[in-house]
Amino acid sequence: MADAAAALPADPAVALKRAQQGKSYWQRVWERLRDDKVTLAVIGVLVVLLAMVVFAPWFTVHDPYTGSALRRLKPIGTPGHWLGTDEVGRDLWSRMVYGGRLSLLAGVVPVFLALLIGGFLGVLAGFTGGLVNSAIMRLTDVLYAFPSILLAIAITGILGAGLQNTILALTISFIPPVIRISESVTTQVRHLDFVEAARASGARPLTIMRYHILNNVLGPILVYATSLISICIILAAGLSFLGLGVTPPSAEWGLMLNNLRQALWVSPFVAALPGVMIFITSMCFNLMSDGLRQAMDVRL
Amino acid sequence: MTEMVLAKQPVVSVEDLHVRFVMRDATVAAVNGVSFELEAGKVLGILGESGSGKSVTLRALMRLLPPVRTRIEGRIRVAGHEITAMDEAALREVRGTKVAMIFQEPMIALDPVFTIGMQIAETIVRHEGVSYAAANRRALQLLDMVQIPSAARRLKAYPHELSGGMRQRAMIALALSCRPSVLLADEPTTALDVTVQIQIILLLRQLQQELGMAVVFVTHDVGVVVEVADRIAVMYAGRFVEVGPTEAVIDSPAHPYTAGLLASTVLGSASGRRLETISGMPPDLRALPEGCSFAPRCRFSEDRCRAAMPAETTLTTERMTRCLRVAAREIDLAGPSLSQRKAFGP
Amino acid sequence: MWGYTLRRLLYAVPVLLGVSMLVFALIQLAPGDVVDILVPPEVPKEIADDLRRRFRLDEPVYIQYVAWLSRLLVGDFGISFFTNRPVAEELFGALGNTLVLALPAAVLGFLLGVLLGALAAYNHDTWLDKLFSATAIIGVSLPHYWVGIVLVAIFAVVLNMLPAQGMGFEGIPTSWEHVQHLILPVVTLSLIPMGVISRLVRANVLEILSQEFVGTLHAKGLMNRRVLYHTLKNAAPSALALMGLQFGYLLGGSILVETVFNWPGSGGLMNLAIFRRDVPVLSATIVVLATIFVVINILVDVLQALIDPRMRR
């Protein structure tokens, strides 16, 4: 409780603002990001992860799909298989690296698609207001009535498993929150003085939208979307874990977790390994999102 | 008996107050050696631009500044209490009882999710240990006192349900709830409509006289300070550059900055004249110049002005200014010709 | 206030109607119809078509929808294809089992979340803040189904202290043995709400502490604990909104954790229904869970408006 009376709007804030004038918004974002060691480190980890996944053959010795009944469920630290082997004797390290391909794909693509579709609809609703807004937002309310994972499970459950349906289901689950955020940000910006002024001076709607709204709206929506990636990675792997995502024998972290569950009683720590990858990746995306939010001074 | 003694002594006395904010990459020197005394029943108006340190001075009187990064030096006595030497618990006893504050924007200075009545009553309960029922009755009287119509209904209202003027009246009622002897007012009329401003000023003046309070009134508005203050202190870059009785300061400003402020304001007597501006910007409080802080903007400045901060010069028993050339009687801003007031840059 | 509540309730009607349409549409989208699922492919086409007529599957889609909806409205959820028992019976039993998990998990997660978040904000930029913020971000980054597996590996497989699977009792837990079955799944489920709530509360309290009215509270000489009360009351509406969402997720989204622990709850029921292609069970589960979710959100909205009068619009 040390700082109870803290942060009354005293004059130093004014002084600092004055000092910061003269630099563009993105310059300041970059400066703040440069000083944020955690975020930089996290972005580094994600880049390394991406490189490993894309150039998987360079980082692995064994084929991720061929196993041998002779070396099933070897423990961590086995010579030649430093992370051990899975229930059909496939090298776990290879499968973790290759598994990242589908896991990252299913974690990033739905968010990207939801960002495109939901962002467009949300900005449209926020900018036009009136009837269009009502139509879009009431439909969003209906989708919002489903907890997001329930919606994803219902869709894949009914349409069947597979990568495409997983991506489709997750995209649909993430569209409503993206619409809500983009609509509320756009509505706020629309009522700011400078936009009203542009409108009053007779600027055409599209011009206003492009120059004023998109500049001030895109940042917050992007920051929000990065925070969704972490959830999406967990959910995508979760669907595979339920058997509703990608299908065997594909290497994918959630599916590996599912397959290894039976081995829990034999080799509990090997069985838990794929989850570590899901955890690290989603943690990195969360930290990166926090860092971006701070650097871009976004409040959601 | 002691009250007799106290009444003669100043109820507020500040000696060489310094306030600095220590931040990660800079230290902001917001107040740099302010001293003044104020007797019971008197109103001191502190006049200055934003960033001059007037609000910080006011908040320092209650130590209402973020404790972690604020450094306060000097001596502050309010209603017989050594504010600078008190611990946090003792300070909480003084706040709200001996000294109270009203803020610039009552919309954000009142808690949005509590009723007006509750916010007044909880203060009374806290300090006087009475029941909430008794505190509510007092709150009702207080709302009557600040002339809020249908006060009983307003007690149950939330801040957002009142108009700006009503909110400020409620804020005043809240500040007066435990009969403070010192009232600190931080630009209480700035956020209000002009017509409402006058009502609030009249109300404050009336209550101040009825209750015999000492008031420190901070504003950037010359027109407002003239209405409320017995004495004026003009503040620039964390220092008082001129102090004196209201009439004297307005009629014959001694410091070039005061003269500039007045010349840039529409006052009743001067309307019809061309307004003037003070050229330049207020100084950077993170790196103040060696000499007189106003020298860079002052038309009369010379080399010696930039050498060291001018000391306080007593003009008459009640007037003080910090200007070398006024001290040496080289310039007289109070001269008969108005044109001489055009002391400032092109 | 009553007017606001009534409007909120009325607004739920079109939303729920939309929900039912969406679920019905999803079922229509599924490859093959009910008869294809029920009848082996070697059965002659005439018999299958006869069945289609008896199920009124030959009628237009909107008539089928109206018929389905009116059955739902009177509480007739149909008969399970697989067990031949009334869906309502199975569903409400499973929902009860889920509640046994979700309630303690919600209480644990929400309490810890508010505590950690408020403490972190009040100790802004100290090691305590960093520790609690790290805990929170780990909480939201953990795949909870994996945490379940790890907890089982540690406490059931290695230490052999707690049961790994199943519920082990019916209804409400009454003995320590029953509670033992609850510990691992409840802890697992409480992680996400803990992390999410504490992050929101921290950000909110920080924001509130920077507002001018907190200065007024100190200027009034109020005690720290009274100031804390003001702060928390201001933070409550948004925290409640998030708690409502999270409780909904605990009811509907616990399917992953229920699968890990073989818990006979609504999530487990839904998972089974998907693999058995048990359409009546699946559609009823989705509709009921969504309805509960909508009702929780209305409750939260009303609570919010009670605390913050500015929301009574």
CSV table of C-alpha atoms in Angstrom, one decimal, chain A residues 102-103 105-107 110-111 147-174 230-248 250 252-259 261 278, chain C residues 143-146 149 252-257 259-260 267 270-271 274-275 282 286:
chain,number,residue,atom,x,y,z
A,102,LEU,CA,0.5,-27.8,-37.9
A,103,SER,CA,0.2,-26.4,-34.4
A,105,LEU,CA,-0.6,-23.0,-38.6
A,106,ALA,CA,-3.8,-23.9,-36.8
A,107,GLY,CA,-2.9,-21.3,-34.1
A,110,PRO,CA,-7.7,-18.7,-37.8
A,111,VAL,CA,-6.7,-15.5,-36.0
A,147,PRO,CA,-18.6,-19.9,-25.2
A,148,SER,CA,-15.9,-19.8,-27.9
A,149,ILE,CA,-14.6,-23.3,-27.3
A,150,LEU,CA,-18.1,-24.7,-27.3
A,151,LEU,CA,-18.7,-23.2,-30.7
A,152,ALA,CA,-15.5,-24.6,-32.1
A,153,ILE,CA,-16.2,-28.0,-30.7
A,154,ALA,CA,-19.8,-28.0,-32.0
A,155,ILE,CA,-18.6,-27.0,-35.5
A,156,THR,CA,-15.8,-29.6,-35.8
A,157,GLY,CA,-17.9,-32.1,-34.0
A,158,ILE,CA,-20.7,-31.8,-36.6
A,159,LEU,CA,-18.6,-31.2,-39.7
A,160,GLY,CA,-16.0,-33.8,-38.8
A,161,ALA,CA,-12.3,-33.7,-37.8
A,162,GLY,CA,-9.5,-32.4,-40.0
A,163,LEU,CA,-7.2,-29.4,-40.4
A,164,GLN,CA,-9.6,-27.4,-42.6
A,165,ASN,CA,-12.6,-27.8,-40.3
A,166,THR,CA,-10.4,-26.9,-37.3
A,167,ILE,CA,-9.3,-23.7,-39.0
A,168,LEU,CA,-12.9,-23.0,-40.0
A,169,ALA,CA,-14.3,-23.6,-36.5
A,170,LEU,CA,-11.7,-21.5,-34.8
A,171,THR,CA,-12.1,-18.7,-37.3
A,172,ILE,CA,-15.8,-18.6,-36.6
A,173,SER,CA,-15.2,-18.6,-32.9
A,174,PHE,CA,-12.8,-15.7,-33.0
A,230,SER,CA,-2.1,-17.6,-27.7
A,231,ILE,CA,-5.7,-18.7,-27.0
A,232,CYS,CA,-6.0,-20.1,-30.5
A,233,ILE,CA,-2.9,-22.2,-30.2
A,234,ILE,CA,-4.2,-23.7,-27.0
A,235,LEU,CA,-7.7,-24.3,-28.5
A,236,ALA,CA,-6.3,-25.8,-31.8
A,237,ALA,CA,-4.2,-28.2,-29.9
A,238,GLY,CA,-7.1,-28.8,-27.6
A,239,LEU,CA,-9.3,-29.8,-30.5
A,240,SER,CA,-6.7,-32.3,-31.7
A,241,PHE,CA,-6.4,-33.5,-28.2
A,242,LEU,CA,-10.1,-34.4,-28.3
A,243,GLY,CA,-9.6,-36.1,-31.6
A,244,LEU,CA,-11.5,-33.3,-33.4
A,245,GLY,CA,-8.6,-31.6,-35.0
A,246,VAL,CA,-5.9,-33.0,-37.3
A,247,THR,CA,-5.9,-36.7,-37.7
A,248,PRO,CA,-3.2,-39.3,-37.1
A,250,SER,CA,0.2,-36.3,-38.4
A,252,GLU,CA,0.7,-32.1,-34.0
A,253,TRP,CA,1.3,-31.1,-30.4
A,254,GLY,CA,-2.3,-31.6,-29.2
A,255,LEU,CA,-2.7,-34.9,-31.0
A,256,MET,CA,0.7,-36.1,-29.6
A,257,LEU,CA,-0.6,-35.3,-26.2
A,258,ASN,CA,-3.7,-37.3,-26.8
A,259,ASN,CA,-1.8,-40.3,-28.2
A,261,ARG,CA,-2.0,-40.1,-22.7
A,278,ILE,CA,2.1,-25.5,-26.4
C,143,PRO,CA,-3.0,-25.4,-21.9
C,144,HIS,CA,-5.3,-26.5,-19.0
C,145,TYR,CA,-5.8,-30.0,-20.4
C,146,TRP,CA,-2.0,-30.5,-20.3
C,149,ILE,CA,-2.2,-34.5,-17.4
C,252,GLY,CA,-19.3,-25.3,-21.5
C,253,GLY,CA,-15.6,-25.4,-22.0
C,254,SER,CA,-14.7,-27.9,-19.4
C,255,ILE,CA,-15.0,-30.5,-22.1
C,256,LEU,CA,-11.2,-30.8,-22.4
C,257,VAL,CA,-10.6,-31.1,-18.6
C,259,THR,CA,-12.0,-35.7,-20.9
C,260,VAL,CA,-8.7,-35.7,-19.2
C,267,GLY,CA,-18.5,-31.7,-21.6
C,270,MET,CA,-21.0,-33.7,-25.6
C,271,ASN,CA,-17.7,-35.5,-26.5
C,274,ILE,CA,-20.0,-36.3,-31.1
C,275,PHE,CA,-18.3,-39.6,-31.5
C,282,LEU,CA,-25.5,-33.0,-29.1
C,286,ILE,CA,-25.3,-27.0,-27.1
